[in-house]
Amino acid sequence: MSSDDELIALDRAHVWRPYTSSDDHQNRPLLVVDRAEGPWLITGDGRRVLDASGSWWCNNLGHGHPRLREAIARQSEQMMHSTLAAATHEPASRLAAELVAIAPEGLTRVFYSDNGSTAVEVALKIAFQYWQQNGRPERRRFLALPGGYHGDTLGAMSAGDVDEFTRIFRPLLFDVRRPPDAVNHQWEPVFERLFALLREGVDEIAAVIVEPMVQGAAGMRTYPAGLLAALREETQRADTLLIADEVFTGLGRTGPLWGCDHAGITPDLLCTAKGLSGGALPFAATLATDRVYDGFRGDKSRALMHGHTFCGNPLGAAVAREVLAIYRDEDILESAHPKAAKLAARIQSMTEVPGVRTPRSLGMCAAFEVGAPGYMGTVGWQISDAALELGAHLRPLGNTIYVVPPLNIEDADLDRLLDIVRESTERVLVSAQ
Ligand SMILES: *Cc1c(COP(=O)(O)O)cnc(C)c1O
């Protein structure tokens, strides 16, 4: 048995795979990744495969950035873990200041956790507890957009709306109001309805939660910045909180550092994870304004009742600090502009392939549709199989094909990746006719 076969056999015998049925786990091809560098996944026998999904959207600086490797090594020699319970350490305190310096103006406080779902869970709990102990206890309800995705824990699922992911758990989830979905990608009526729900329920609404600019898991759905700005105004008028879930959009994925920057707004709470640690370690943060933080002053009973063993973990914080330093030193956002323009043009040209619909992109995030709409579609997976043969790991969202490469991918690698996307799509759609 080659060692790959052995690893696959062990995996099929014992691993439980995310979002994969047990039958698919047994039957679908599995890529055994031995090493990774830049945008490349490398197998044991030296085969190089381009990673189109950026390791599930977190690998903003490519795999194995030497400075990230060094930062982890350095920090591991000094201290791998200490809690943030009545103690602090350099990585956590300096990172908090550095995050505040680059966050939308007015976000001044950083609560650390481990992943995107917990960053959202923390934001929801902060918003809820804030009103409970600051004179508006009837503000217990959340509003959200149709098609939102905020993670897989129960609170995050309650805020989310990707039916396939949450339907089965509905009886366990709390009630979150949202307007009906956009028809023909028309978002104005959706936001108008959201504002109406906000005005009608103003005394009951603890917060509105959205993914700024792009709804990732719903299928890379983009909406205009003007609507995000209008939402900020409406939530301010209602004097309620706005939570920006930047777990995917943050760290320059959509062009500027934050999705909120497209609209020039500051939310009351901002969730960041994924790219925050360059995809190297599980690490997340929820940022808040002074106003929100000040709602937790007073005696012990007014403390935020939330904490994780690994809050502010020194390894994660050290690697996140290095990520921010690399963004500065290597001009990551600026240098991604021409790459994003190339990505946009090449994705638009995918309409030359019969059967490709609604190409769209924002920054280093691009997508198009094939086959019947929906997450349960199978055409996307056929394209994914074809792409793997051609040398790219595409993980579709059903029949949404997307490309989320590292922001610093070399032009030649980006071209190669887009060639494979084109060729695998043609193979499946054109040969299917
Ligand atoms: C991925 C994602 C999450 C959840 O993050 P995990 O680290 O997978 O728990 C939350 N919100 C958005 C917008 C995401 O894309």
GROMACS .gro file of C-alpha atoms and ligand atoms in nm:
model
  448
    1MET     CA    1   0.000   0.000   0.000
    2SER     CA    2   0.138   0.343  -0.088
    3SER     CA    3   0.130   0.582   0.202
    4ASP     CA    4  -0.146   0.789   0.032
    5ASP     CA    5  -0.365   0.482   0.009
    6GLU     CA    6  -0.295   0.410   0.372
    7LEU     CA    7  -0.387   0.766   0.476
    8ILE     CA    8  -0.708   0.753   0.273
    9ALA     CA    9  -0.797   0.418   0.428
   10LEU     CA   10  -0.737   0.554   0.779
   11ASP     CA   11  -0.938   0.866   0.697
   12ARG     CA   12  -1.228   0.663   0.558
   13ALA     CA   13  -1.214   0.436   0.862
   14HIS     CA   14  -1.205   0.705   1.131
   15VAL     CA   15  -1.238   1.070   1.025
   16TRP     CA   16  -1.573   1.244   1.022
   17ARG     CA   17  -1.557   1.498   0.740
   18PRO     CA   18  -1.722   1.844   0.751
   19TYR     CA   19  -2.032   1.884   0.532
   20THR     CA   20  -1.986   1.541   0.377
   21SER     CA   21  -2.229   1.251   0.389
   22SER     CA   22  -2.079   0.929   0.514
   23ASP     CA   23  -2.136   0.775   0.168
   24ASP     CA   24  -1.966   1.065  -0.009
   25HIS     CA   25  -1.682   1.028   0.239
   26GLN     CA   26  -1.638   0.666   0.136
   27ASN     CA   27  -1.683   0.718  -0.238
   28ARG     CA   28  -1.568   1.061  -0.351
   29PRO     CA   29  -1.203   1.118  -0.440
   30LEU     CA   30  -0.988   1.254  -0.158
   31LEU     CA   31  -0.684   1.466  -0.212
   32VAL     CA   32  -0.402   1.378   0.025
   33VAL     CA   33  -0.207   1.696   0.084
   34ASP     CA   34   0.147   1.647   0.202
   35ARG     CA   35   0.283   2.002   0.186
   36ALA     CA   36   0.161   2.343   0.080
   37GLU     CA   37   0.337   2.655  -0.044
   38GLY     CA   38   0.187   2.978  -0.177
   39PRO     CA   39  -0.132   2.885  -0.366
   40TRP     CA   40  -0.013   2.524  -0.415
   41LEU     CA   41  -0.117   2.205  -0.241
   42ILE     CA   42   0.147   1.938  -0.294
   43THR     CA   43   0.084   1.565  -0.274
   44GLY     CA   44   0.325   1.300  -0.144
   45ASP     CA   45   0.431   1.208  -0.497
   46GLY     CA   46   0.507   1.570  -0.579
   47ARG     CA   47   0.189   1.657  -0.770
   48ARG     CA   48   0.109   2.028  -0.743
   49VAL     CA   49  -0.254   2.139  -0.723
   50LEU     CA   50  -0.369   2.501  -0.715
   51ASP     CA   51  -0.589   2.577  -0.415
   52ALA     CA   52  -0.886   2.775  -0.554
   53SER     CA   53  -1.071   2.800  -0.225
   54GLY     CA   54  -0.784   2.948  -0.026
   55SER     CA   55  -0.811   2.666   0.229
   56TRP     CA   56  -1.178   2.745   0.282
   57TRP     CA   57  -1.134   3.122   0.250
   58CYS     CA   58  -0.869   3.183   0.515
   59ASN     CA   59  -0.540   3.153   0.330
   60ASN     CA   60  -0.499   3.521   0.234
   61LEU     CA   61  -0.118   3.521   0.225
   62GLY     CA   62  -0.059   3.182   0.065
   63HIS     CA   63   0.064   2.871   0.240
   64GLY     CA   64   0.384   2.868   0.440
   65HIS     CA   65   0.470   3.237   0.435
   66PRO     CA   66   0.822   3.236   0.586
   67ARG     CA   67   0.742   3.522   0.823
   68LEU     CA   68   0.439   3.338   0.961
   69ARG     CA   69   0.643   3.024   1.012
   70GLU     CA   70   0.906   3.224   1.199
   71ALA     CA   71   0.647   3.407   1.409
   72ILE     CA   72   0.497   3.076   1.523
   73ALA     CA   73   0.839   2.925   1.594
   74ARG     CA   74   0.953   3.232   1.789
   75GLN     CA   75   0.635   3.249   1.996
   76SER     CA   76   0.636   2.876   2.063
   77GLU     CA   77   0.978   2.904   2.224
   78GLN     CA   78   0.859   3.177   2.454
   79MET     CA   79   0.508   3.063   2.550
   80MET     CA   80   0.245   2.860   2.373
   81HIS     CA   81  -0.049   2.934   2.595
   82SER     CA   82  -0.165   3.135   2.892
   83THR     CA   83  -0.525   3.228   2.964
   84LEU     CA   84  -0.656   3.583   2.956
   85ALA     CA   85  -0.823   3.529   3.294
   86ALA     CA   86  -0.663   3.789   3.522
   87ALA     CA   87  -0.344   3.770   3.312
   88THR     CA   88  -0.226   3.915   2.986
   89HIS     CA   89   0.073   3.884   2.756
   90GLU     CA   90   0.249   4.078   2.485
   91PRO     CA   91   0.092   3.916   2.176
   92ALA     CA   92  -0.267   3.969   2.299
   93SER     CA   93  -0.222   4.324   2.425
   94ARG     CA   94  -0.019   4.449   2.130
   95LEU     CA   95  -0.244   4.281   1.875
   96ALA     CA   96  -0.551   4.445   2.031
   97ALA     CA   97  -0.394   4.789   1.990
   98GLU     CA   98  -0.285   4.707   1.635
   99LEU     CA   99  -0.632   4.584   1.540
  100VAL     CA  100  -0.796   4.894   1.685
  101ALA     CA  101  -0.556   5.111   1.483
  102ILE     CA  102  -0.667   4.957   1.152
  103ALA     CA  103  -1.032   4.883   1.231
  104PRO     CA  104  -1.311   5.117   1.121
  105GLU     CA  105  -1.278   5.423   1.343
  106GLY     CA  106  -1.451   5.393   1.680
  107LEU     CA  107  -1.398   5.022   1.738
  108THR     CA  108  -1.174   5.030   2.042
  109ARG     CA  109  -1.215   4.700   2.225
  110VAL     CA  110  -1.116   4.348   2.125
  111PHE     CA  111  -1.267   4.025   2.259
  112TYR     CA  112  -1.067   3.719   2.146
  113SER     CA  113  -1.198   3.376   2.057
  114ASP     CA  114  -1.106   3.079   1.838
  115ASN     CA  115  -1.299   3.083   1.510
  116GLY     CA  116  -1.554   3.267   1.303
  117SER     CA  117  -1.856   3.102   1.462
  118THR     CA  118  -1.744   3.196   1.812
  119ALA     CA  119  -1.662   3.551   1.701
  120VAL     CA  120  -2.026   3.579   1.590
  121GLU     CA  121  -2.161   3.399   1.896
  122VAL     CA  122  -1.973   3.650   2.115
  123ALA     CA  123  -2.115   3.947   1.919
  124LEU     CA  124  -2.471   3.815   1.957
  125LYS     CA  125  -2.424   3.759   2.330
  126ILE     CA  126  -2.266   4.102   2.380
  127ALA     CA  127  -2.556   4.269   2.199
  128PHE     CA  128  -2.812   4.073   2.397
  129GLN     CA  129  -2.653   4.127   2.737
  130TYR     CA  130  -2.587   4.493   2.659
  131TRP     CA  131  -2.958   4.574   2.638
  132GLN     CA  132  -3.049   4.340   2.926
  133GLN     CA  133  -2.839   4.542   3.168
  134ASN     CA  134  -2.870   4.887   3.017
  135GLY     CA  135  -3.235   4.966   3.057
  136ARG     CA  136  -3.384   4.806   2.743
  137PRO     CA  137  -3.437   4.441   2.843
  138GLU     CA  138  -3.719   4.405   2.588
  139ARG     CA  139  -3.458   4.431   2.314
  140ARG     CA  140  -3.410   4.060   2.266
  141ARG     CA  141  -3.457   4.005   1.897
  142PHE     CA  142  -3.212   4.003   1.606
  143LEU     CA  143  -3.263   4.100   1.244
  144ALA     CA  144  -3.059   3.962   0.956
  145LEU     CA  145  -3.048   3.939   0.579
  146PRO     CA  146  -3.189   3.652   0.377
  147GLY     CA  147  -2.912   3.414   0.272
  148GLY     CA  148  -2.674   3.514   0.551
  149TYR     CA  149  -2.418   3.270   0.688
  150HIS     CA  150  -2.257   3.331   1.025
  151GLY     CA  151  -2.116   2.997   1.134
  152ASP     CA  152  -2.228   2.661   1.264
  153THR     CA  153  -2.281   2.701   1.638
  154LEU     CA  154  -2.643   2.738   1.750
  155GLY     CA  155  -2.648   3.117   1.785
  156ALA     CA  156  -2.458   3.168   1.462
  157MET     CA  157  -2.694   2.927   1.287
  158SER     CA  158  -2.993   3.118   1.424
  159ALA     CA  159  -2.859   3.434   1.260
  160GLY     CA  160  -2.785   3.243   0.941
  161ASP     CA  161  -3.029   3.158   0.666
  162VAL     CA  162  -2.871   2.905   0.434
  163ASP     CA  163  -3.162   2.667   0.458
  164GLU     CA  164  -2.970   2.351   0.366
  165PHE     CA  165  -2.730   2.405   0.657
  166THR     CA  166  -2.982   2.500   0.926
  167ARG     CA  167  -3.322   2.347   0.839
  168ILE     CA  168  -3.272   2.034   1.045
  169PHE     CA  169  -3.177   2.234   1.356
  170ARG     CA  170  -3.460   2.484   1.331
  171PRO     CA  171  -3.634   2.366   1.653
  172LEU     CA  172  -3.316   2.446   1.849
  173LEU     CA  173  -3.263   2.794   1.705
  174PHE     CA  174  -3.391   3.128   1.831
  175ASP     CA  175  -3.617   3.336   1.616
  176VAL     CA  176  -3.434   3.584   1.391
  177ARG     CA  177  -3.643   3.803   1.160
  178ARG     CA  178  -3.538   3.865   0.803
  179PRO     CA  179  -3.701   3.995   0.485
  180PRO     CA  180  -3.779   3.764   0.192
  181ASP     CA  181  -3.493   3.693  -0.044
  182ALA     CA  182  -3.387   3.910  -0.336
  183VAL     CA  183  -3.557   3.845  -0.669
  184ASN     CA  184  -3.330   3.875  -0.973
  185HIS     CA  185  -3.046   4.004  -0.753
  186GLN     CA  186  -3.248   4.317  -0.665
  187TRP     CA  187  -3.132   4.407  -0.315
  188GLU     CA  188  -3.304   4.746  -0.273
  189PRO     CA  189  -3.646   4.595  -0.187
  190VAL     CA  190  -3.477   4.353   0.054
  191PHE     CA  191  -3.312   4.635   0.246
  192GLU     CA  192  -3.630   4.846   0.233
  193ARG     CA  193  -3.815   4.556   0.395
  194LEU     CA  194  -3.534   4.512   0.650
  195PHE     CA  195  -3.561   4.882   0.741
  196ALA     CA  196  -3.939   4.841   0.776
  197LEU     CA  197  -3.889   4.546   1.012
  198LEU     CA  198  -3.642   4.758   1.209
  199ARG     CA  199  -3.882   5.051   1.239
  200GLU     CA  200  -4.179   4.830   1.329
  201GLY     CA  201  -3.985   4.638   1.592
  202VAL     CA  202  -3.757   4.916   1.708
  203ASP     CA  203  -3.821   4.855   2.078
  204GLU     CA  204  -3.745   4.483   2.048
  205ILE     CA  205  -3.439   4.478   1.825
  206ALA     CA  206  -3.106   4.407   1.998
  207ALA     CA  207  -2.902   4.415   1.677
  208VAL     CA  208  -2.896   4.368   1.304
  209ILE     CA  209  -2.628   4.128   1.179
  210VAL     CA  210  -2.498   4.121   0.820
  211GLU     CA  211  -2.202   4.008   0.614
  212PRO     CA  212  -2.084   4.337   0.464
  213MET     CA  213  -2.085   4.348   0.080
  214VAL     CA  214  -2.060   3.974   0.010
  215GLN     CA  215  -2.265   3.684   0.143
  216GLY     CA  216  -2.007   3.409   0.122
  217ALA     CA  217  -2.166   3.073   0.193
  218ALA     CA  218  -2.495   3.176   0.029
  219GLY     CA  219  -2.296   3.164  -0.295
  220MET     CA  220  -2.072   3.472  -0.304
  221ARG     CA  221  -2.369   3.707  -0.341
  222THR     CA  222  -2.272   4.074  -0.358
  223TYR     CA  223  -2.486   4.378  -0.281
  224PRO     CA  224  -2.418   4.752  -0.323
  225ALA     CA  225  -2.222   4.956  -0.067
  226GLY     CA  226  -2.496   5.221  -0.063
  227LEU     CA  227  -2.731   4.973   0.101
  228LEU     CA  228  -2.477   4.895   0.373
  229ALA     CA  229  -2.438   5.269   0.439
  230ALA     CA  230  -2.817   5.307   0.452
  231LEU     CA  231  -2.838   5.018   0.700
  232ARG     CA  232  -2.586   5.195   0.926
  233GLU     CA  233  -2.802   5.509   0.917
  234GLU     CA  234  -3.120   5.316   0.990
  235THR     CA  235  -2.968   5.128   1.284
  236GLN     CA  236  -2.836   5.457   1.422
  237ARG     CA  237  -3.177   5.619   1.383
  238ALA     CA  238  -3.330   5.323   1.569
  239ASP     CA  239  -3.045   5.350   1.823
  240THR     CA  240  -2.982   4.979   1.798
  241LEU     CA  241  -2.663   4.784   1.728
  242LEU     CA  242  -2.515   4.678   1.395
  243ILE     CA  243  -2.298   4.365   1.386
  244ALA     CA  244  -2.068   4.330   1.084
  245ASP     CA  245  -1.963   3.971   1.033
  246GLU     CA  246  -1.631   4.026   0.853
  247VAL     CA  247  -1.509   3.671   0.909
  248PHE     CA  248  -1.486   3.622   0.532
  249THR     CA  249  -1.480   3.980   0.399
  250GLY     CA  250  -1.217   4.112   0.642
  251LEU     CA  251  -0.843   4.133   0.585
  252GLY     CA  252  -0.876   4.263   0.231
  253ARG     CA  253  -1.071   3.982   0.069
  254THR     CA  254  -1.305   4.228  -0.108
  255GLY     CA  255  -1.045   4.500  -0.185
  256PRO     CA  256  -1.019   4.735   0.115
  257LEU     CA  257  -0.917   4.595   0.452
  258TRP     CA  258  -1.278   4.559   0.568
  259GLY     CA  259  -1.602   4.508   0.380
  260CYS     CA  260  -1.738   4.800   0.587
  261ASP     CA  261  -1.476   5.028   0.426
  262HIS     CA  262  -1.667   5.011   0.095
  263ALA     CA  263  -1.942   5.208   0.269
  264GLY     CA  264  -1.717   5.405   0.506
  265ILE     CA  265  -1.910   5.285   0.810
  266THR     CA  266  -1.826   5.174   1.163
  267PRO     CA  267  -2.046   4.895   1.300
  268ASP     CA  268  -2.099   4.861   1.677
  269LEU     CA  269  -1.950   4.511   1.668
  270LEU     CA  270  -1.718   4.358   1.408
  271CYS     CA  271  -1.629   3.988   1.386
  272THR     CA  272  -1.302   3.878   1.228
  273ALA     CA  273  -1.135   3.536   1.191
  274LYS     CA  274  -1.026   3.332   0.884
  275GLY     CA  275  -0.762   3.558   0.721
  276LEU     CA  276  -0.681   3.722   1.056
  277SER     CA  277  -0.430   3.447   1.129
  278GLY     CA  278  -0.339   3.407   0.762
  279GLY     CA  279  -0.518   3.075   0.780
  280ALA     CA  280  -0.238   2.937   0.995
  281LEU     CA  281  -0.408   2.886   1.332
  282PRO     CA  282  -0.765   2.901   1.466
  283PHE     CA  283  -0.797   3.257   1.591
  284ALA     CA  284  -1.073   3.518   1.601
  285ALA     CA  285  -1.173   3.852   1.747
  286THR     CA  286  -1.490   4.050   1.807
  287LEU     CA  287  -1.432   4.425   1.811
  288ALA     CA  288  -1.662   4.668   1.993
  289THR     CA  289  -1.707   5.040   2.047
  290ASP     CA  290  -1.652   5.222   2.378
  291ARG     CA  291  -2.027   5.262   2.410
  292VAL     CA  292  -2.080   4.887   2.402
  293TYR     CA  293  -1.783   4.814   2.628
  294ASP     CA  294  -1.900   5.074   2.879
  295GLY     CA  295  -2.231   4.887   2.907
  296PHE     CA  296  -2.040   4.620   3.096
  297ARG     CA  297  -1.900   4.846   3.369
  298GLY     CA  298  -2.006   4.790   3.727
  299ASP     CA  299  -1.991   4.491   3.957
  300LYS     CA  300  -1.912   4.131   3.871
  301SER     CA  301  -2.267   4.049   3.772
  302ARG     CA  302  -2.239   4.295   3.482
  303ALA     CA  303  -1.940   4.119   3.325
  304LEU     CA  304  -1.982   3.967   2.980
  305MET     CA  305  -2.063   3.608   3.063
  306HIS     CA  306  -1.843   3.452   2.802
  307GLY     CA  307  -1.491   3.315   2.773
  308HIS     CA  308  -1.289   3.041   2.608
  309THR     CA  309  -0.987   2.845   2.726
  310PHE     CA  310  -0.796   2.974   2.424
  311CYS     CA  311  -0.908   3.342   2.430
  312GLY     CA  312  -0.616   3.542   2.295
  313ASN     CA  313  -0.392   3.235   2.261
  314PRO     CA  314  -0.033   3.367   2.230
  315LEU     CA  315   0.050   3.158   1.921
  316GLY     CA  316  -0.262   3.279   1.741
  317ALA     CA  317  -0.209   3.639   1.852
  318ALA     CA  318   0.157   3.633   1.748
  319VAL     CA  319   0.072   3.499   1.405
  320ALA     CA  320  -0.207   3.756   1.363
  321ARG     CA  321   0.037   4.035   1.453
  322GLU     CA  322   0.274   3.904   1.188
  323VAL     CA  323  -0.013   3.890   0.935
  324LEU     CA  324  -0.082   4.259   0.995
  325ALA     CA  325   0.289   4.338   0.965
  326ILE     CA  326   0.308   4.153   0.633
  327TYR     CA  327   0.006   4.347   0.502
  328ARG     CA  328   0.197   4.667   0.583
  329ASP     CA  329   0.543   4.564   0.468
  330GLU     CA  330   0.438   4.385   0.149
  331ASP     CA  331   0.164   4.629   0.053
  332ILE     CA  332  -0.076   4.339   0.022
  333LEU     CA  333  -0.390   4.543  -0.046
  334GLU     CA  334  -0.231   4.768  -0.311
  335SER     CA  335  -0.062   4.482  -0.492
  336ALA     CA  336  -0.386   4.286  -0.502
  337HIS     CA  337  -0.564   4.556  -0.709
  338PRO     CA  338  -0.431   4.451  -1.052
  339LYS     CA  339  -0.484   4.085  -0.961
  340ALA     CA  340  -0.845   4.159  -0.866
  341ALA     CA  341  -0.892   4.338  -1.200
  342LYS     CA  342  -0.756   4.037  -1.385
  343LEU     CA  343  -0.981   3.804  -1.183
  344ALA     CA  344  -1.285   4.022  -1.259
  345ALA     CA  345  -1.215   4.028  -1.634
  346ARG     CA  346  -1.151   3.657  -1.661
  347ILE     CA  347  -1.462   3.568  -1.458
  348GLN     CA  348  -1.673   3.798  -1.676
  349SER     CA  349  -1.539   3.620  -1.984
  350MET     CA  350  -1.672   3.290  -1.846
  351THR     CA  351  -2.010   3.386  -2.000
  352GLU     CA  352  -1.855   3.279  -2.331
  353VAL     CA  353  -1.904   2.925  -2.202
  354PRO     CA  354  -2.267   2.826  -2.272
  355GLY     CA  355  -2.445   2.753  -1.943
  356VAL     CA  356  -2.241   2.992  -1.725
  357ARG     CA  357  -2.455   3.254  -1.548
  358THR     CA  358  -2.415   3.563  -1.328
  359PRO     CA  359  -2.038   3.605  -1.312
  360ARG     CA  360  -1.943   3.850  -1.035
  361SER     CA  361  -1.643   3.953  -0.835
  362LEU     CA  362  -1.535   4.190  -0.561
  363GLY     CA  363  -1.167   4.217  -0.482
  364MET     CA  364  -1.010   3.873  -0.470
  365CYS     CA  365  -1.338   3.688  -0.460
  366ALA     CA  366  -1.515   3.578  -0.776
  367ALA     CA  367  -1.795   3.338  -0.865
  368PHE     CA  368  -2.041   3.224  -1.129
  369GLU     CA  369  -2.335   2.985  -1.152
  370VAL     CA  370  -2.381   2.665  -1.349
  371GLY     CA  371  -2.671   2.420  -1.376
  372ALA     CA  372  -2.980   2.442  -1.156
  373PRO     CA  373  -2.961   2.689  -0.866
  374GLY     CA  374  -2.892   2.564  -0.516
  375TYR     CA  375  -2.641   2.414  -0.278
  376MET     CA  376  -2.754   2.060  -0.355
  377GLY     CA  377  -2.667   2.095  -0.725
  378THR     CA  378  -2.423   1.841  -0.866
  379VAL     CA  379  -2.286   2.011  -1.181
  380GLY     CA  380  -2.048   2.212  -0.963
  381TRP     CA  381  -1.902   1.892  -0.824
  382GLN     CA  382  -1.850   1.752  -1.175
  383ILE     CA  383  -1.655   2.066  -1.257
  384SER     CA  384  -1.464   2.023  -0.933
  385ASP     CA  385  -1.366   1.667  -1.033
  386ALA     CA  386  -1.256   1.787  -1.379
  387ALA     CA  387  -1.054   2.069  -1.220
  388LEU     CA  388  -0.873   1.827  -0.991
  389GLU     CA  389  -0.763   1.624  -1.292
  390LEU     CA  390  -0.635   1.945  -1.449
  391GLY     CA  391  -0.453   2.051  -1.133
  392ALA     CA  392  -0.681   2.272  -0.923
  393HIS     CA  393  -0.873   2.207  -0.603
  394LEU     CA  394  -1.212   2.377  -0.653
  395ARG     CA  395  -1.465   2.338  -0.377
  396PRO     CA  396  -1.798   2.456  -0.517
  397LEU     CA  397  -2.097   2.576  -0.315
  398GLY     CA  398  -2.333   2.341  -0.496
  399ASN     CA  399  -2.364   2.491  -0.843
  400THR     CA  400  -2.177   2.808  -0.751
  401ILE     CA  401  -1.817   2.790  -0.868
  402TYR     CA  402  -1.591   3.035  -0.689
  403VAL     CA  403  -1.229   3.140  -0.679
  404VAL     CA  404  -1.087   3.281  -0.355
  405PRO     CA  405  -0.710   3.276  -0.404
  406PRO     CA  406  -0.442   3.422  -0.176
  407LEU     CA  407  -0.430   3.802  -0.216
  408ASN     CA  408  -0.061   3.775  -0.304
  409ILE     CA  409  -0.090   3.494  -0.562
  410GLU     CA  410   0.165   3.529  -0.845
  411ASP     CA  411   0.010   3.647  -1.173
  412ALA     CA  412   0.122   3.332  -1.357
  413ASP     CA  413  -0.041   3.110  -1.093
  414LEU     CA  414  -0.363   3.313  -1.105
  415ASP     CA  415  -0.368   3.278  -1.484
  416ARG     CA  416  -0.311   2.906  -1.458
  417LEU     CA  417  -0.588   2.872  -1.200
  418LEU     CA  418  -0.832   3.065  -1.419
  419ASP     CA  419  -0.732   2.857  -1.723
  420ILE     CA  420  -0.823   2.544  -1.527
  421VAL     CA  421  -1.153   2.694  -1.410
  422ARG     CA  422  -1.235   2.770  -1.772
  423GLU     CA  423  -1.127   2.436  -1.909
  424SER     CA  424  -1.297   2.224  -1.642
  425THR     CA  425  -1.621   2.423  -1.683
  426GLU     CA  426  -1.609   2.379  -2.061
  427ARG     CA  427  -1.543   2.009  -2.026
  428VAL     CA  428  -1.851   1.957  -1.812
  429LEU     CA  429  -2.094   2.207  -1.965
  430VAL     CA  430  -2.004   2.175  -2.331
  431SER     CA  431  -1.965   1.798  -2.334
  432ALA     CA  432  -2.298   1.771  -2.144
  433GLN     CA  433  -2.487   1.933  -2.434
  434LIG     C1  434  -1.671   3.098   0.767
  434LIG     C2  435  -1.763   3.200   0.823
  434LIG     C3  436  -1.803   3.196   0.957
  434LIG     C4  437  -1.765   3.083   1.048
  434LIG     O1  438  -1.629   3.075   1.069
  434LIG     P1  439  -1.565   2.937   1.124
  434LIG     O2  440  -1.424   2.973   1.154
  434LIG     O3  441  -1.578   2.839   1.011
  434LIG     O4  442  -1.643   2.896   1.243
  434LIG     C5  443  -1.882   3.299   1.006
  434LIG     N1  444  -1.920   3.400   0.925
  434LIG     C6  445  -1.885   3.408   0.796
  434LIG     C7  446  -1.928   3.524   0.716
  434LIG     C8  447  -1.806   3.307   0.740
  434LIG     O5  448  -1.774   3.312   0.610
   0.00000   0.00000   0.00000
